[in-house]
Coordinates of C-alpha atoms in Angstrom, one line a residue:
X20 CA -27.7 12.3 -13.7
X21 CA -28.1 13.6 -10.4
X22 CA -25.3 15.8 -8.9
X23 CA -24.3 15.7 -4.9
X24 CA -22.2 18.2 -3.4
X25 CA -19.5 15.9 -1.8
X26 CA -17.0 17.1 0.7
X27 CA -13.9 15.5 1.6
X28 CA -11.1 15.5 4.3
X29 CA -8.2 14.5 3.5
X30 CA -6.2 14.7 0.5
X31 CA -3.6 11.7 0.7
X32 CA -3.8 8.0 -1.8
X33 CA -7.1 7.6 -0.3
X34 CA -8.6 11.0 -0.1
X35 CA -7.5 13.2 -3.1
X36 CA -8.0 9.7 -5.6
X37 CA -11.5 9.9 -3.9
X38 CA -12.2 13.3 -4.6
X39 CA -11.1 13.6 -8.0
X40 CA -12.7 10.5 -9.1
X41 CA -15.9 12.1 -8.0
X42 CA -15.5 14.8 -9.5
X43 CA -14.4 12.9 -12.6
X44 CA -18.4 11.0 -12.4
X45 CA -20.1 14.5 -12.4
X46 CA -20.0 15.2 -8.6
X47 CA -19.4 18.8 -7.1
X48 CA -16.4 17.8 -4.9
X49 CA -14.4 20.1 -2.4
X50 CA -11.1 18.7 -0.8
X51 CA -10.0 19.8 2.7
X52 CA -6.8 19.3 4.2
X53 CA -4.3 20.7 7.2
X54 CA -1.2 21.7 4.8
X55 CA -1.8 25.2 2.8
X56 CA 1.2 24.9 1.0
X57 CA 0.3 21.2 -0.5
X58 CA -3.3 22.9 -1.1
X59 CA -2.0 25.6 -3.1
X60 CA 0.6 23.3 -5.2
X61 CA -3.2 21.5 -5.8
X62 CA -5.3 24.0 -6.6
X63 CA -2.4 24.6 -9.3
X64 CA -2.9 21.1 -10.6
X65 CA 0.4 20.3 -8.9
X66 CA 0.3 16.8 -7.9
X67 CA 2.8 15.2 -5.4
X68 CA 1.6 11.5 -5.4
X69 CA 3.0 8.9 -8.0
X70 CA -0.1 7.6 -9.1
X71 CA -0.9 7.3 -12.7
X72 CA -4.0 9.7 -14.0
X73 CA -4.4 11.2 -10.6
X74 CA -2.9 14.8 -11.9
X75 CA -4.9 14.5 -14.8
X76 CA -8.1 14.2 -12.8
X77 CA -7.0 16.7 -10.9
X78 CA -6.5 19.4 -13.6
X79 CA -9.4 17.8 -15.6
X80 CA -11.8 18.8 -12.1
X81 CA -10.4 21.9 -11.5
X82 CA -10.5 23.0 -15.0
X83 CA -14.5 21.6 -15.2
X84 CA -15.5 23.6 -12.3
X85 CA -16.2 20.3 -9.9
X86 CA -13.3 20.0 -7.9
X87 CA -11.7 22.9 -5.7
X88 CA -9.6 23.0 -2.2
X89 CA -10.0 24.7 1.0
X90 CA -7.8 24.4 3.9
X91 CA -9.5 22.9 6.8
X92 CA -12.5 20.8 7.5
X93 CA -14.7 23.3 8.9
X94 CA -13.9 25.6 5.5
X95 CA -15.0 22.2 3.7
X96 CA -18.6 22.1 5.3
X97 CA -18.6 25.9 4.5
X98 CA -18.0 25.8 0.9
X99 CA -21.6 25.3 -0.3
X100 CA -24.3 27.7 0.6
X101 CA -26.2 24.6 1.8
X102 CA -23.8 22.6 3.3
X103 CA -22.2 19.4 1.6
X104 CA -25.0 16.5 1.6
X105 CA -21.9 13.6 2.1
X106 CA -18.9 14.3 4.2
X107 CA -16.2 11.7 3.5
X108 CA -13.4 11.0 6.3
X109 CA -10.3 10.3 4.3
X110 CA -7.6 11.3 6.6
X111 CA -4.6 8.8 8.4
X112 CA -5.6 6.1 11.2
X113 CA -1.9 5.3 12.1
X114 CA -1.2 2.4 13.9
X115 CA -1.3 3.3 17.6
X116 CA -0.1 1.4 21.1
X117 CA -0.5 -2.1 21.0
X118 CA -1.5 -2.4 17.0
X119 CA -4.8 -0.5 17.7
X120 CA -5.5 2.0 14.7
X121 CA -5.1 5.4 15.8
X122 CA -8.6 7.3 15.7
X123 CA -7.8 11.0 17.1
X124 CA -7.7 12.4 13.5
X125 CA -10.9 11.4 12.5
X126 CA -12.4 12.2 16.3
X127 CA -10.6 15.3 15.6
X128 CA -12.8 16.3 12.3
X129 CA -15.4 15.3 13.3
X130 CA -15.8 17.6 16.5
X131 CA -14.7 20.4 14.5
X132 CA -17.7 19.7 11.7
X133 CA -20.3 18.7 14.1
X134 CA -22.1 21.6 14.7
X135 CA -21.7 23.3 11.0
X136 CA -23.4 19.8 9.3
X137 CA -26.4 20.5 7.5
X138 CA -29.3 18.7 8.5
X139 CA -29.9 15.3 6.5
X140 CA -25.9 15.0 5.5
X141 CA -24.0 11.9 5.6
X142 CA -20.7 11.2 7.0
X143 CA -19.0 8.7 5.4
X144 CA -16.1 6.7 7.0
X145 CA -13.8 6.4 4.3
X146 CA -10.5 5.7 6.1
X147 CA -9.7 2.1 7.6
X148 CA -11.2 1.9 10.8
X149 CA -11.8 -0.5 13.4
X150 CA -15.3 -2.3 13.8
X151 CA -17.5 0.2 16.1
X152 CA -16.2 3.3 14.3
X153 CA -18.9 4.7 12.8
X154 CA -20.9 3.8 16.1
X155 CA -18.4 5.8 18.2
X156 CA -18.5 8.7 15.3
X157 CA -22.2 9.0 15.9
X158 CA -21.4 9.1 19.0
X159 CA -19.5 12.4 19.1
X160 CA -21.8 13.9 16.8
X161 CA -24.8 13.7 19.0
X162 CA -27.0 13.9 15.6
X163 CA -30.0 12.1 15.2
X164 CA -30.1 14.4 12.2
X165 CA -27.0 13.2 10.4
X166 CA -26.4 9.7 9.3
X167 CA -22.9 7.7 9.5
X168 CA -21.9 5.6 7.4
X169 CA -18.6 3.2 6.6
X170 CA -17.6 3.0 3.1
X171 CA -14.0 1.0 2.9
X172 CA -11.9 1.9 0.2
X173 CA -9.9 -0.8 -1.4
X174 CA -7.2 1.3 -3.7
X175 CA -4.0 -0.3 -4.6
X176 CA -1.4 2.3 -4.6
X177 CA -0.1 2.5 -8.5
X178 CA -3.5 2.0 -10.1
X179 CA -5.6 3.8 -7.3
X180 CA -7.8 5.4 -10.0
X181 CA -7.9 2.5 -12.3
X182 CA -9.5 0.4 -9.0
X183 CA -11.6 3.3 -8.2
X184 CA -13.2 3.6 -11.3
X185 CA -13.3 0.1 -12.1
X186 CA -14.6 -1.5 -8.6
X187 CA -14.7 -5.2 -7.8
X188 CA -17.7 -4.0 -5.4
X189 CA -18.7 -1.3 -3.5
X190 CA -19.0 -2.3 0.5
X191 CA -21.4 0.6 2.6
X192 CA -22.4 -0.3 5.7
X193 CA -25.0 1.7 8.4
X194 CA -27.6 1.2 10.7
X195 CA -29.9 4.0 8.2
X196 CA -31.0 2.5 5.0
X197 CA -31.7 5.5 2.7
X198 CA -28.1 7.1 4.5
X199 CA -26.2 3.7 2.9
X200 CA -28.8 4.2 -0.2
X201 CA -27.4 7.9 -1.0
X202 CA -24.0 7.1 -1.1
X203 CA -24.1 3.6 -3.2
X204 CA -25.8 6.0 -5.0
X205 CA -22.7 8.3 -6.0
X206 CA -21.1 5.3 -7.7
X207 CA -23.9 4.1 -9.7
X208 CA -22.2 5.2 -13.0
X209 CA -19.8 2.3 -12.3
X210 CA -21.7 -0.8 -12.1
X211 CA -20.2 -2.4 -9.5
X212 CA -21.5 -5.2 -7.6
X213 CA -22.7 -3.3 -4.5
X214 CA -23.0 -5.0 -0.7
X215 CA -25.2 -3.1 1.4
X216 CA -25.0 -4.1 5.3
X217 CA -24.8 -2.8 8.5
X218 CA -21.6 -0.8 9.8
X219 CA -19.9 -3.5 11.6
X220 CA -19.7 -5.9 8.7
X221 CA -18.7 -3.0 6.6
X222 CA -16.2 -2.1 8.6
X223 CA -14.9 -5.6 9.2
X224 CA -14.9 -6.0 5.3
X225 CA -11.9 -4.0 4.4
X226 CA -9.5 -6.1 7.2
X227 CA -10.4 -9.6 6.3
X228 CA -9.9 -8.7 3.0
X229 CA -6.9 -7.2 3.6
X230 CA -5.5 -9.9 6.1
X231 CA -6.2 -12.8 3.4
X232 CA -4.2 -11.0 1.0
X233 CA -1.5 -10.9 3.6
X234 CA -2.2 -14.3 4.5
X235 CA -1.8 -15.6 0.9
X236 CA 1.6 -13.6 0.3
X237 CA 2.8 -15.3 3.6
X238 CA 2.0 -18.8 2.3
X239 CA 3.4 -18.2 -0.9
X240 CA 6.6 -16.9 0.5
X241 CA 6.2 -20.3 2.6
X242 CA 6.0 -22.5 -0.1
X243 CA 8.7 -20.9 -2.1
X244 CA 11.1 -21.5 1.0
X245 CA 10.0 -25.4 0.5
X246 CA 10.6 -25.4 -2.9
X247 CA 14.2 -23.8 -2.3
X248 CA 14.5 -27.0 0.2
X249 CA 13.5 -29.8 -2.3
X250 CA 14.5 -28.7 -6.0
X251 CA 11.2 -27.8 -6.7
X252 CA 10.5 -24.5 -9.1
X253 CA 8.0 -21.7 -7.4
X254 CA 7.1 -20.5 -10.6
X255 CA 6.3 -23.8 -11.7
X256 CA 4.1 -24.5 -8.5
X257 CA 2.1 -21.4 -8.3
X258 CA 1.1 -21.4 -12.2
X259 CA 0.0 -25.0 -11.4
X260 CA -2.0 -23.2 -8.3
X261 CA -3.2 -20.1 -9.8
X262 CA -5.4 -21.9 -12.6
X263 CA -7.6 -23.3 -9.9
X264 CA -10.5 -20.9 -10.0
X265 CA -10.7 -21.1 -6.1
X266 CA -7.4 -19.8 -5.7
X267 CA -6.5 -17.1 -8.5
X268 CA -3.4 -15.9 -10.1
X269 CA -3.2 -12.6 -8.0
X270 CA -1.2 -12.4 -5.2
X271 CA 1.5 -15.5 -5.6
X272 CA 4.5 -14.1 -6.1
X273 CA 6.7 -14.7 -3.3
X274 CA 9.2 -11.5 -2.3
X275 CA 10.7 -10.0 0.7
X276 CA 8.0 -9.9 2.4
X277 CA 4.5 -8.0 2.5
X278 CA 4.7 -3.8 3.7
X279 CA 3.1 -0.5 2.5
X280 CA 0.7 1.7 4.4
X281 CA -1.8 -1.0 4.9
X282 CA -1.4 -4.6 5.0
X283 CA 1.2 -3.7 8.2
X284 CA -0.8 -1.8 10.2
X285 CA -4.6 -3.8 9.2
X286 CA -3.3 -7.2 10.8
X287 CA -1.5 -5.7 13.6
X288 CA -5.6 -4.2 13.8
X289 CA -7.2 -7.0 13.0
X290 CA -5.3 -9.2 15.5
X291 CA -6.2 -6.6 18.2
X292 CA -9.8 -6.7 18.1
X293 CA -9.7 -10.6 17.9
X294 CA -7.3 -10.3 21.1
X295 CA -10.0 -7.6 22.7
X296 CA -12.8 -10.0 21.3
X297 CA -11.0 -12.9 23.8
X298 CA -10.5 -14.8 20.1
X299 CA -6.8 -16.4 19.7
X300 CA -6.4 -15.4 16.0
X301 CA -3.5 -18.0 15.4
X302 CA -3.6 -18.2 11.5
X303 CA -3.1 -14.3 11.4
X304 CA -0.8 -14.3 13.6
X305 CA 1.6 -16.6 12.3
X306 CA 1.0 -15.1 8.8
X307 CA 2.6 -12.0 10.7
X308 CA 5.7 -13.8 12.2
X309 CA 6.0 -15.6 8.5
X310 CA 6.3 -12.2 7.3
X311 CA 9.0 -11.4 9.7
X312 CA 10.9 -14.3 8.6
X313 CA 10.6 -14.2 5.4
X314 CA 12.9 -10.4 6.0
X315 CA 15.9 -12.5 7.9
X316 CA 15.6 -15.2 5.3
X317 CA 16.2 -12.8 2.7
X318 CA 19.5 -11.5 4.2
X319 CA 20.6 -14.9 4.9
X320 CA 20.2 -15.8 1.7
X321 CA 22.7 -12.4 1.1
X322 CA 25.1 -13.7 3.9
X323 CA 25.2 -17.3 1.5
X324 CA 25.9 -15.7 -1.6
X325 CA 28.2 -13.0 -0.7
X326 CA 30.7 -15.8 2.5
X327 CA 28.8 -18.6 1.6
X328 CA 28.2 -19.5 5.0
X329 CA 24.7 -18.8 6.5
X330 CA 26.6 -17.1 9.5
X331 CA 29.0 -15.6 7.3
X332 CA 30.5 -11.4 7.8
X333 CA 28.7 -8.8 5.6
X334 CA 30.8 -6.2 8.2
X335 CA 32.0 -3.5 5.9
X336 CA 30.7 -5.2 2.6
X337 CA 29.3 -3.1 -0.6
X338 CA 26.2 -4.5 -1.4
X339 CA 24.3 -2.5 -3.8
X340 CA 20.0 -2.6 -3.6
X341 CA 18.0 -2.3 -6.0
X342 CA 14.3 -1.1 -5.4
X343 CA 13.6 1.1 -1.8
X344 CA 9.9 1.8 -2.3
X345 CA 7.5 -1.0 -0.6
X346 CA 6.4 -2.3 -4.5
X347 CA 6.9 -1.0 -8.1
X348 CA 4.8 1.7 -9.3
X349 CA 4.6 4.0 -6.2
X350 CA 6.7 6.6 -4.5
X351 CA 5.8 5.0 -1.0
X352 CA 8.2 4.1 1.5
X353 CA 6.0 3.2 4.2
X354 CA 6.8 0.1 5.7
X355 CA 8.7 -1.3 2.9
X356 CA 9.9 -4.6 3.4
X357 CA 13.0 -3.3 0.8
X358 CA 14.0 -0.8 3.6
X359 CA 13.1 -3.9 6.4
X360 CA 15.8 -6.0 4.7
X361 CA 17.9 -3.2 4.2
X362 CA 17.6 -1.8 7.7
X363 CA 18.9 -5.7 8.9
X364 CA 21.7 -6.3 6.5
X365 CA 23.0 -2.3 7.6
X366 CA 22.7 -4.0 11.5
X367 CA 25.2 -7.0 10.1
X368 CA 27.7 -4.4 9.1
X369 CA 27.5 -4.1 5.6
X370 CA 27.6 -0.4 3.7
X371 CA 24.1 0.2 1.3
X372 CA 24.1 2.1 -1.9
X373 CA 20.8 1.8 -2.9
X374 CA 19.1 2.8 -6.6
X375 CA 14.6 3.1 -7.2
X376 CA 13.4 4.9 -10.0
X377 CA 10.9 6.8 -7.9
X378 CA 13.9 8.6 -6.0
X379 CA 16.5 10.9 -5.8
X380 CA 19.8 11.4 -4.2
X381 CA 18.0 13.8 -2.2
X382 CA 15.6 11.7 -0.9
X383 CA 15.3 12.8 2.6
X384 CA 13.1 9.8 3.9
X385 CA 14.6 9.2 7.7
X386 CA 14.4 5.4 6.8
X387 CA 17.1 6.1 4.3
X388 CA 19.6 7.7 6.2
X389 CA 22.0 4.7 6.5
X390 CA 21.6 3.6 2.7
X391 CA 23.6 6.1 -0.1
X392 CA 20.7 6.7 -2.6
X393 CA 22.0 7.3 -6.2
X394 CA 20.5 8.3 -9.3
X395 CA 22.4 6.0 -11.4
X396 CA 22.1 2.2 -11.0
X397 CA 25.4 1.6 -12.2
X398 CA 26.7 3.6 -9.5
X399 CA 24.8 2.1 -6.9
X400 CA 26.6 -1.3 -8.6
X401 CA 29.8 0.3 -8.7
X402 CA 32.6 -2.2 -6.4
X403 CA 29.4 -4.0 -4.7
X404 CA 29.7 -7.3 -3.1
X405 CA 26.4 -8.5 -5.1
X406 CA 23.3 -6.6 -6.5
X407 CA 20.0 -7.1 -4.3
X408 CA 16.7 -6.7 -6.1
X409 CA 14.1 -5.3 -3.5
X410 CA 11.5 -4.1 -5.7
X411 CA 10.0 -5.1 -8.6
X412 CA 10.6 -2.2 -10.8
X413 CA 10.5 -3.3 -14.5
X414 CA 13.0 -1.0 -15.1
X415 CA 15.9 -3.4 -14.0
X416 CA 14.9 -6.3 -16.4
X417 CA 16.3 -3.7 -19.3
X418 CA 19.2 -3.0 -17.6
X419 CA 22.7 -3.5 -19.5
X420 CA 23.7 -6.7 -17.1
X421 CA 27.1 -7.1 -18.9
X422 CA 28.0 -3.3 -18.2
X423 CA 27.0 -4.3 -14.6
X424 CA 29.0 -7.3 -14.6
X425 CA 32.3 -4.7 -15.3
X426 CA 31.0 -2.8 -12.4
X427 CA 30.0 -5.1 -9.7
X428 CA 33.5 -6.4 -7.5
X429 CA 31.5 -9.9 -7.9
X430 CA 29.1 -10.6 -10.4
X431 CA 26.1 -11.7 -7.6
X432 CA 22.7 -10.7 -7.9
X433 CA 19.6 -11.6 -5.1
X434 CA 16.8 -11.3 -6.6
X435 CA 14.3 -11.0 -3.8
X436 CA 11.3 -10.8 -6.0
X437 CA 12.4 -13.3 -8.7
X438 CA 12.1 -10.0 -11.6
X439 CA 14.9 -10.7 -13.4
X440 CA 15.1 -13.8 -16.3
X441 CA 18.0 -15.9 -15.1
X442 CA 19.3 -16.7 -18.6
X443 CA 19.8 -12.9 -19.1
X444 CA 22.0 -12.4 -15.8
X445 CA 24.1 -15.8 -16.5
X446 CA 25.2 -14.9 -19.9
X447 CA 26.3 -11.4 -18.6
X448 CA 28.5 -13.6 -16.0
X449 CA 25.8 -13.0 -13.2
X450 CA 25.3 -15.7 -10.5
X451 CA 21.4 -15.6 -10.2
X452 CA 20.3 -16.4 -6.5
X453 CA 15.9 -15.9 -6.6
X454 CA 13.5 -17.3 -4.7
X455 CA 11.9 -20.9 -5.0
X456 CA 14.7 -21.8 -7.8
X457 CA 17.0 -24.1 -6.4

């Protein structure tokens, strides 16, 4: 098997999964990032992301001799004698002004590596970037020399190295053939379906996909408000949906609303490029106001079963929330629609104590400075106007719902993501509000 020496900059979800993986398929991989201190608790084998099997490919690469860390991207591209022969971009693209992804990072790197590249090496685009990206990165590299390429990742946080090493396809896009070549190359020990294109399609690949999936949550969350309205049953309706083979099972559970560190900021992208493209992207952007419904829909649905009035007081209630991180499985609070909800049911005056397996009392996360994080569910239940269920932790399902029942000031539960089974929560005394289930 042939060995490349891979750098890569970057070590959050996207970039450390990417460089261990590597390193995990026989590649000599070196990891370069900004903070020392989150470097050194690497090199260690110390891993601070909750993602399952990341820490043991970590210590598994380290320990083979493949996979080491240097701080900064210009110690990255210094690492080999010869230079690395793919540099992969791996670092944030916040969402800027307007919705428009953020780029100074990455034009950042790659003025600071642009001189040190070896002739022949690649520069992959790793992170998710607007269409013209790897255009405008060859751009500030001035290299005829040194190829750019895009390479979208498509990791789900929780089982980011399950998707990695078990692709649906592998998208690389660039305007040099062999370039593209070499790096499909590096995951030839998967077997993925591979689509090789040009960098614009590439690059476009990652947000449609991305803004379907949001698209499809949106409806779902849609249809489960319908069934709410005529006595129909969601769960009922989407098994009915999810056999068609056009359709598929994934992505029809209806919740909160959709969040995390991408879906949010790819459709506010997405819908900025169509706008600067003079394209009126309606269908996305109502699937973006539908998700912003969907977050005051939950809370009235709160308001009904706490006053039962849909304009009722939650001033100076105890509600108690269960689930903070934007979906089970993950540490992540970005632009979690739990916090969203939470953040407008704290506006209508109510008082959060809030309970997530993947925190602690001393979480420190600014978004939850006005909820009371406990370790202890049964504290966070303790004198609550009714239990909300945020996330979809499986955790809660094997909670002791009679013990809650003697905890709760009203036996009430929301659950937002319909997790619970309803039979469970009604023998404990619960009244079981969910979505879709009139």
């Amino acid at each position: 098997m042939f060995v490349r020496r891979i750098a890569v900059v970057g070590t959050g979800y996207v970039g450390l999964t990417t460089g261990a993986c590597l390193a995990s398929l026989g590649h000599e991989v070196v990891c370069a990032d900004v903070d020392a201190a989150k470097l050194a608790r690497l090199a260690a084998g110390e891993v601070d992301i909750l993602e399952p099997g990341l820490a043991e490919l970590v210590a598994e690469g380290i320990a083979a001799g493949r996979l080491s860390f240097v701080l900064g991207a210009a110690a990255a591209v210094g690492h080999f004698p010869d230079g690395p022969e793919v540099l992969f971009l791996c670092v944030p693209t916040p969402m800027g002004v307007g919705g428009v992804a953020d780029l100074s990072i990455v034009e950042s790197v790659v003025e600071e590596v642009r001189e040190l590249l070896p002739d022949g090496c690649v520069v992959v685009n790793k992170s998710t970037v607007p269409v013209g990206t790897a255009e405008r990165t060859a751009e500030l590299l001035g290299r005829d020399d040194v190829a750019v390429v895009s390479n979208p990742e498509f990791l789900r946080e929780g089982t980011a190295v399950y998707d990695f090493l078990n692709p649906d396809r592998i998208v690389v896009g660039g305007n040099k053939q062999d370039a593209a070549e070499r790096v499909a190359a590096l995951y030839s020990r998967l077997g993925a379906p591979t689509v090789l294109t040009d960098a614009p399609s590439a690059e476009l690949v990652k947000y449609a996909a991305n803004c379907f999936l949001a698209m499809k949550l949106s409806y779902v969350n849609a249809v489960a408000e319908l069934c709410d309205r005529l006595g129909a049953n969601i769960t009922d309706v989407t098994e009915g949906m999810g056999y068609d083979k056009r359709i598929g099972q994934a992505f029809l559970m209806p919740g909160p609303g959709w969040g995390g560190s991408c879906l949010p900021k790819d459709t506010a992208a997405l819908l900025q490029l169509a706008d600067a493209a003079d394209f009126e992207f309606r269908l996305l952007r109502a699937t973006i106001d539908t998700n912003t419904r969907q977050r005051q829909r939950m809370v009235e649905k709160v308001r009904v079963a706490v006053t039962g009035k849909r304009t009722g007081s939650l001033s100076h209630l105890r509600l108690a929330l269960f689930g903070l991180t934007f979906k089970a499985g993950t540490d992540d609070l970005r632009d979690s629609p739990a916090l969203a909800v939470a953040a407008l049911l704290r506006q209508a005056g109510a008082e959060l104590a809030g309970y997530d397996p993947a925190l602690g009392s001393d979480c420190a996360h600014p978004d939850v400075s006005s909820i009371t994080v406990v370790d202890d569910p049964y504290l966070a239940a303790k004198d609550a106007e009714a239990i909300v269920v945020l996330t979809e932790w499986p955790e809660f399902r094997s909670l002791d719902w009679n013990r809650l029942a003697e905890t709760v000031r009203r036996p009430v539960v929301v659950d937002t993501r319909n997790l619970l089974d309803p039979a469970v929560a009604r023998r404990a005394g619960f009244e079981w509000i969910g979505l879709g289930k009139a």
